[in-house]
Amino acid sequence: DAKTTQPTSMDCAEGRAANLPCNHSTISGNEYVYWYRQIHSQGPQYIIHGLKNNETNEMASLIITEDRKSSTLILPHATLRDTAVYYCIVRVGWNQFYFGTGTSLTVIP
Amino acid sequence: KAGVTQTPRYLIKTRGQQVTLSCSPISGHRSVSWYQQTPGQGLQFLFEYFSETQRNKGNFPGRFSGRQFSNSRSEMNVSTLELGDSALYLCASSALTGDEQYFGPGTRLTVT
């Protein structure tokens, strides 16, 4: 039922920007895109969300294409602690989140 | 503010038994969602409660049920346990619809 597709894994050099892509070609006009990450054995952690405008917070930036069919999460200066599985999620209905399989990001020293 | 708490953290049950897991949301949060995480299926949505009402339900058999109390605490029950129910069960709370969800540490259930 996942409405998003992401690459299975990615590597990023420490200190560089990590750009994580996500496709959500069937997204509806009022469905938000959320990003969470999960560090091994812990509960997922909220990162950012948006509808159609680009968003930025202290953790990351979210770039959503104009047609809303894809988005990119940007971690501006990746650190070793950013190694995690990153989930791109579309919220359906009230509070129903489909997590998909996520991207395993490895930050390399 | 205290985070989402889940009890117990670890549980071992035998096939055919039933189990109840508990989740206490962040104070003031009225929405509680439950997820099952397994290596093969990833994170799958079970159900969501808001003000004691189930608003959303994922694609799981009727053996999986839940409820929410007036203080927003929630319980999840699995009856007639199967080996395939072995998983990490995560609970998440949010203040309002669309707000970010805060996850608890999960309950690791092992069915033997």
mmCIF file of C-alpha atoms in Angstrom:
data_model
loop_
_atom_site.group_PDB
_atom_site.id
_atom_site.type_symbol
_atom_site.label_atom_id
_atom_site.label_comp_id
_atom_site.label_asym_id
_atom_site.label_seq_id
_atom_site.Cartn_x
_atom_site.Cartn_y
_atom_site.Cartn_z
ATOM 1 C CA ASP A 1 0.000 0.000 0.000
ATOM 2 C CA ALA A 2 3.038 2.281 0.113
ATOM 3 C CA LYS A 3 2.505 5.256 -2.137
ATOM 4 C CA THR A 4 6.183 6.163 -2.369
ATOM 5 C CA THR A 5 9.303 4.660 -3.913
ATOM 6 C CA GLN A 6 12.823 5.293 -2.697
ATOM 7 C CA PRO A 7 16.272 3.909 -3.485
ATOM 8 C CA THR A 8 17.187 1.044 -1.211
ATOM 9 C CA SER A 9 20.485 2.485 -0.053
ATOM 10 C CA MET A 10 22.798 5.473 -0.435
ATOM 11 C CA ASP A 11 26.195 6.566 0.823
ATOM 12 C CA CYS A 12 27.285 10.093 1.673
ATOM 13 C CA ALA A 13 30.641 11.509 2.776
ATOM 14 C CA GLU A 14 30.704 13.109 6.199
ATOM 15 C CA GLY A 15 30.293 16.876 5.973
ATOM 16 C CA ARG A 16 28.713 16.770 2.542
ATOM 17 C CA ALA A 17 25.053 17.285 1.722
ATOM 18 C CA ALA A 18 22.939 14.147 1.585
ATOM 19 C CA ASN A 19 20.178 14.287 -1.031
ATOM 20 C CA LEU A 20 17.553 11.595 -0.635
ATOM 21 C CA PRO A 21 15.031 11.288 -3.479
ATOM 22 C CA CYS A 22 11.468 10.028 -3.308
ATOM 23 C CA ASN A 23 8.836 9.393 -5.961
ATOM 24 C CA HIS A 24 5.156 9.780 -5.126
ATOM 25 C CA SER A 25 3.611 9.980 -8.582
ATOM 26 C CA THR A 26 0.085 9.048 -7.419
ATOM 27 C CA ILE A 27 -0.125 11.636 -4.672
ATOM 28 C CA SER A 28 -3.405 13.515 -4.398
ATOM 29 C CA GLY A 29 -3.698 17.260 -4.185
ATOM 30 C CA ASN A 30 -4.314 17.411 -0.459
ATOM 31 C CA GLU A 31 -1.894 14.708 0.668
ATOM 32 C CA TYR A 32 1.181 15.770 2.574
ATOM 33 C CA VAL A 33 4.657 14.303 2.230
ATOM 34 C CA TYR A 34 6.451 13.439 5.472
ATOM 35 C CA TRP A 35 9.993 12.329 6.160
ATOM 36 C CA TYR A 36 11.018 10.236 9.146
ATOM 37 C CA ARG A 37 14.200 8.413 9.986
ATOM 38 C CA GLN A 38 14.875 5.376 12.090
ATOM 39 C CA ILE A 39 18.131 4.588 13.750
ATOM 40 C CA HIS A 40 18.559 0.910 14.436
ATOM 41 C CA SER A 41 16.223 -0.465 17.120
ATOM 42 C CA GLN A 42 14.705 2.928 17.932
ATOM 43 C CA GLY A 43 11.304 4.361 17.068
ATOM 44 C CA PRO A 44 11.145 6.534 13.932
ATOM 45 C CA GLN A 45 11.941 10.210 14.375
ATOM 46 C CA TYR A 46 10.066 12.990 12.602
ATOM 47 C CA ILE A 47 12.194 15.171 10.302
ATOM 48 C CA ILE A 48 10.000 17.418 8.177
ATOM 49 C CA HIS A 49 6.814 17.556 6.122
ATOM 50 C CA GLY A 50 5.275 19.648 3.365
ATOM 51 C CA LEU A 51 2.436 19.972 0.890
ATOM 52 C CA LYS A 52 3.723 21.849 -2.128
ATOM 53 C CA ASN A 53 6.121 24.526 -0.980
ATOM 54 C CA ASN A 54 9.715 23.873 -0.059
ATOM 55 C CA GLU A 55 10.261 23.591 3.659
ATOM 56 C CA THR A 56 13.289 23.999 5.915
ATOM 57 C CA ASN A 57 13.863 23.380 9.583
ATOM 58 C CA GLU A 58 16.852 22.893 11.832
ATOM 59 C CA MET A 59 17.324 19.316 10.677
ATOM 60 C CA ALA A 60 16.751 19.356 6.938
ATOM 61 C CA SER A 61 15.221 20.881 3.837
ATOM 62 C CA LEU A 62 12.408 19.404 1.778
ATOM 63 C CA ILE A 63 12.179 20.196 -1.913
ATOM 64 C CA ILE A 64 8.915 19.222 -3.617
ATOM 65 C CA THR A 65 8.642 19.401 -7.394
ATOM 66 C CA GLU A 66 6.018 21.649 -8.901
ATOM 67 C CA ASP A 67 3.937 18.698 -10.109
ATOM 68 C CA ARG A 68 4.321 17.164 -6.613
ATOM 69 C CA LYS A 69 5.258 13.794 -8.068
ATOM 70 C CA SER A 70 8.607 13.686 -6.345
ATOM 71 C CA SER A 71 10.556 15.264 -3.529
ATOM 72 C CA THR A 72 14.076 15.405 -2.130
ATOM 73 C CA LEU A 73 15.170 15.501 1.473
ATOM 74 C CA ILE A 74 18.415 17.391 1.968
ATOM 75 C CA LEU A 75 20.622 16.986 5.025
ATOM 76 C CA PRO A 76 22.978 19.942 4.512
ATOM 77 C CA HIS A 77 26.039 18.655 6.389
ATOM 78 C CA ALA A 78 25.771 14.939 7.048
ATOM 79 C CA THR A 79 27.364 13.540 10.184
ATOM 80 C CA LEU A 80 27.952 9.962 11.261
ATOM 81 C CA ARG A 81 24.893 10.238 13.518
ATOM 82 C CA ASP A 82 22.732 10.733 10.422
ATOM 83 C CA THR A 83 23.308 7.109 9.428
ATOM 84 C CA ALA A 84 19.784 5.682 9.498
ATOM 85 C CA VAL A 85 16.886 4.449 7.397
ATOM 86 C CA TYR A 86 14.979 7.392 5.928
ATOM 87 C CA TYR A 87 11.298 7.020 5.120
ATOM 88 C CA CYS A 88 9.354 9.168 2.696
ATOM 89 C CA ILE A 89 5.682 8.900 3.547
ATOM 90 C CA VAL A 90 2.373 10.145 2.230
ATOM 91 C CA ARG A 91 -0.293 10.770 4.810
ATOM 92 C CA VAL A 92 -3.670 9.399 3.787
ATOM 93 C CA GLY A 93 -6.925 10.429 5.392
ATOM 94 C CA TRP A 94 -6.872 11.460 9.021
ATOM 95 C CA ASN A 95 -3.579 10.140 10.305
ATOM 96 C CA GLN A 96 -2.781 7.056 8.239
ATOM 97 C CA PHE A 97 0.877 6.882 7.266
ATOM 98 C CA TYR A 98 2.297 4.358 4.795
ATOM 99 C CA PHE A 99 6.005 3.989 5.480
ATOM 100 C CA GLY A 100 7.319 1.930 2.580
ATOM 101 C CA THR A 101 10.768 0.363 2.761
ATOM 102 C CA GLY A 102 12.863 3.509 3.069
ATOM 103 C CA THR A 103 16.434 4.393 2.074
ATOM 104 C CA SER A 104 19.311 3.165 4.198
ATOM 105 C CA LEU A 105 21.742 6.093 4.355
ATOM 106 C CA THR A 106 25.316 5.412 5.393
ATOM 107 C CA VAL A 107 27.489 8.416 6.194
ATOM 108 C CA ILE A 108 31.112 7.578 5.540
ATOM 109 C CA PRO A 109 33.948 9.198 7.525
ATOM 110 C CA LYS B 1 7.688 16.718 28.578
ATOM 111 C CA ALA B 2 7.846 12.949 28.867
ATOM 112 C CA GLY B 3 7.914 11.036 25.608
ATOM 113 C CA VAL B 4 5.755 8.180 24.435
ATOM 114 C CA THR B 5 6.130 5.159 26.676
ATOM 115 C CA GLN B 6 5.352 1.572 25.827
ATOM 116 C CA THR B 7 5.105 -1.403 28.131
ATOM 117 C CA PRO B 8 6.374 -4.000 28.255
ATOM 118 C CA ARG B 9 9.541 -3.488 26.227
ATOM 119 C CA TYR B 10 10.063 -7.189 25.597
ATOM 120 C CA LEU B 11 7.641 -10.079 25.607
ATOM 121 C CA ILE B 12 7.818 -13.775 24.814
ATOM 122 C CA LYS B 13 4.591 -15.641 24.170
ATOM 123 C CA THR B 14 3.589 -19.048 22.901
ATOM 124 C CA ARG B 15 1.608 -19.654 19.735
ATOM 125 C CA GLY B 16 -2.121 -19.576 20.458
ATOM 126 C CA GLN B 17 -1.866 -17.226 23.421
ATOM 127 C CA GLN B 18 -3.079 -13.658 23.459
ATOM 128 C CA VAL B 19 -1.173 -10.502 24.366
ATOM 129 C CA THR B 20 -1.936 -6.931 25.385
ATOM 130 C CA LEU B 21 0.484 -4.081 24.772
ATOM 131 C CA SER B 22 0.182 -0.653 26.330
ATOM 132 C CA CYS B 23 1.039 2.823 25.101
ATOM 133 C CA SER B 24 1.009 6.105 26.997
ATOM 134 C CA PRO B 25 1.115 9.094 24.648
ATOM 135 C CA ILE B 26 2.744 12.429 25.264
ATOM 136 C CA SER B 27 0.646 14.516 27.628
ATOM 137 C CA GLY B 28 -2.009 16.425 25.683
ATOM 138 C CA HIS B 29 -1.807 14.225 22.601
ATOM 139 C CA ARG B 30 -5.140 12.747 21.566
ATOM 140 C CA SER B 31 -4.125 10.660 18.559
ATOM 141 C CA VAL B 32 -2.448 7.300 19.032
ATOM 142 C CA SER B 33 -1.361 5.079 16.166
ATOM 143 C CA TRP B 34 0.023 1.559 16.189
ATOM 144 C CA TYR B 35 2.483 0.009 13.748
ATOM 145 C CA GLN B 36 4.007 -3.414 13.257
ATOM 146 C CA GLN B 37 7.602 -3.630 12.069
ATOM 147 C CA THR B 38 9.129 -6.827 10.716
ATOM 148 C CA PRO B 39 12.285 -7.349 8.627
ATOM 149 C CA GLY B 40 10.273 -8.650 5.691
ATOM 150 C CA GLN B 41 7.335 -6.217 5.617
ATOM 151 C CA GLY B 42 8.858 -3.105 7.128
ATOM 152 C CA LEU B 43 6.662 -0.672 9.047
ATOM 153 C CA GLN B 44 2.978 -1.390 8.581
ATOM 154 C CA PHE B 45 0.110 0.687 9.895
ATOM 155 C CA LEU B 46 -2.266 -1.157 12.209
ATOM 156 C CA PHE B 47 -4.798 1.428 13.416
ATOM 157 C CA GLU B 48 -5.234 4.913 14.772
ATOM 158 C CA TYR B 49 -7.353 6.182 17.634
ATOM 159 C CA PHE B 50 -8.465 9.701 18.361
ATOM 160 C CA SER B 51 -10.537 10.621 21.401
ATOM 161 C CA GLU B 52 -11.378 6.963 22.071
ATOM 162 C CA THR B 53 -12.577 6.340 18.488
ATOM 163 C CA GLN B 54 -10.839 4.232 15.900
ATOM 164 C CA ARG B 55 -10.514 6.453 12.826
ATOM 165 C CA ASN B 56 -8.263 4.396 10.606
ATOM 166 C CA LYS B 57 -7.455 0.715 10.263
ATOM 167 C CA GLY B 58 -4.760 -0.990 8.267
ATOM 168 C CA ASN B 59 -4.979 -4.301 6.484
ATOM 169 C CA PHE B 60 -4.611 -6.692 9.395
ATOM 170 C CA PRO B 61 -6.832 -9.597 10.490
ATOM 171 C CA GLY B 62 -9.432 -9.215 13.210
ATOM 172 C CA ARG B 63 -7.079 -10.872 15.709
ATOM 173 C CA PHE B 64 -5.495 -7.451 16.028
ATOM 174 C CA SER B 65 -7.599 -5.002 18.003
ATOM 175 C CA GLY B 66 -7.128 -1.934 20.093
ATOM 176 C CA ARG B 67 -8.777 0.643 22.227
ATOM 177 C CA GLN B 68 -8.146 4.047 23.676
ATOM 178 C CA PHE B 69 -9.115 5.286 27.096
ATOM 179 C CA SER B 70 -10.371 8.692 28.137
ATOM 180 C CA ASN B 71 -6.862 9.704 29.232
ATOM 181 C CA SER B 72 -5.638 8.890 25.683
ATOM 182 C CA ARG B 73 -3.677 5.851 26.810
ATOM 183 C CA SER B 74 -4.083 3.020 24.350
ATOM 184 C CA GLU B 75 -3.856 -0.731 24.374
ATOM 185 C CA MET B 76 -3.421 -3.153 21.545
ATOM 186 C CA ASN B 77 -4.452 -6.782 21.735
ATOM 187 C CA VAL B 78 -3.472 -9.713 19.592
ATOM 188 C CA SER B 79 -5.408 -12.929 20.075
ATOM 189 C CA THR B 80 -4.469 -16.455 18.995
ATOM 190 C CA LEU B 81 -0.853 -15.530 18.399
ATOM 191 C CA GLU B 82 0.946 -16.895 15.361
ATOM 192 C CA LEU B 83 4.673 -17.205 14.739
ATOM 193 C CA GLY B 84 4.376 -14.474 12.122
ATOM 194 C CA ASP B 85 3.205 -12.005 14.752
ATOM 195 C CA SER B 86 6.746 -11.797 16.083
ATOM 196 C CA ALA B 87 7.666 -8.173 15.500
ATOM 197 C CA LEU B 88 8.462 -4.800 16.957
ATOM 198 C CA TYR B 89 5.194 -3.037 17.779
ATOM 199 C CA LEU B 90 5.460 0.723 17.746
ATOM 200 C CA CYS B 91 3.088 3.272 19.105
ATOM 201 C CA ALA B 92 3.050 6.911 18.033
ATOM 202 C CA SER B 93 1.141 9.916 19.309
ATOM 203 C CA SER B 94 0.318 13.300 17.867
ATOM 204 C CA ALA B 95 -1.571 16.276 19.130
ATOM 205 C CA LEU B 96 -3.789 16.848 16.142
ATOM 206 C CA THR B 97 -4.407 15.364 12.710
ATOM 207 C CA GLY B 98 -1.475 16.059 10.450
ATOM 208 C CA ASP B 99 0.922 16.931 13.235
ATOM 209 C CA GLU B 100 4.182 15.056 13.409
ATOM 210 C CA GLN B 101 3.980 11.731 15.188
ATOM 211 C CA TYR B 102 6.222 10.950 18.109
ATOM 212 C CA PHE B 103 7.155 7.323 18.407
ATOM 213 C CA GLY B 104 7.778 5.242 21.464
ATOM 214 C CA PRO B 105 10.658 2.763 21.774
ATOM 215 C CA GLY B 106 8.417 -0.160 20.858
ATOM 216 C CA THR B 107 7.562 -3.543 22.317
ATOM 217 C CA ARG B 108 9.529 -6.476 20.955
ATOM 218 C CA LEU B 109 7.164 -9.470 20.796
ATOM 219 C CA THR B 110 8.531 -12.922 20.178
ATOM 220 C CA VAL B 111 6.105 -15.777 19.546
ATOM 221 C CA THR B 112 7.497 -19.296 19.981
#
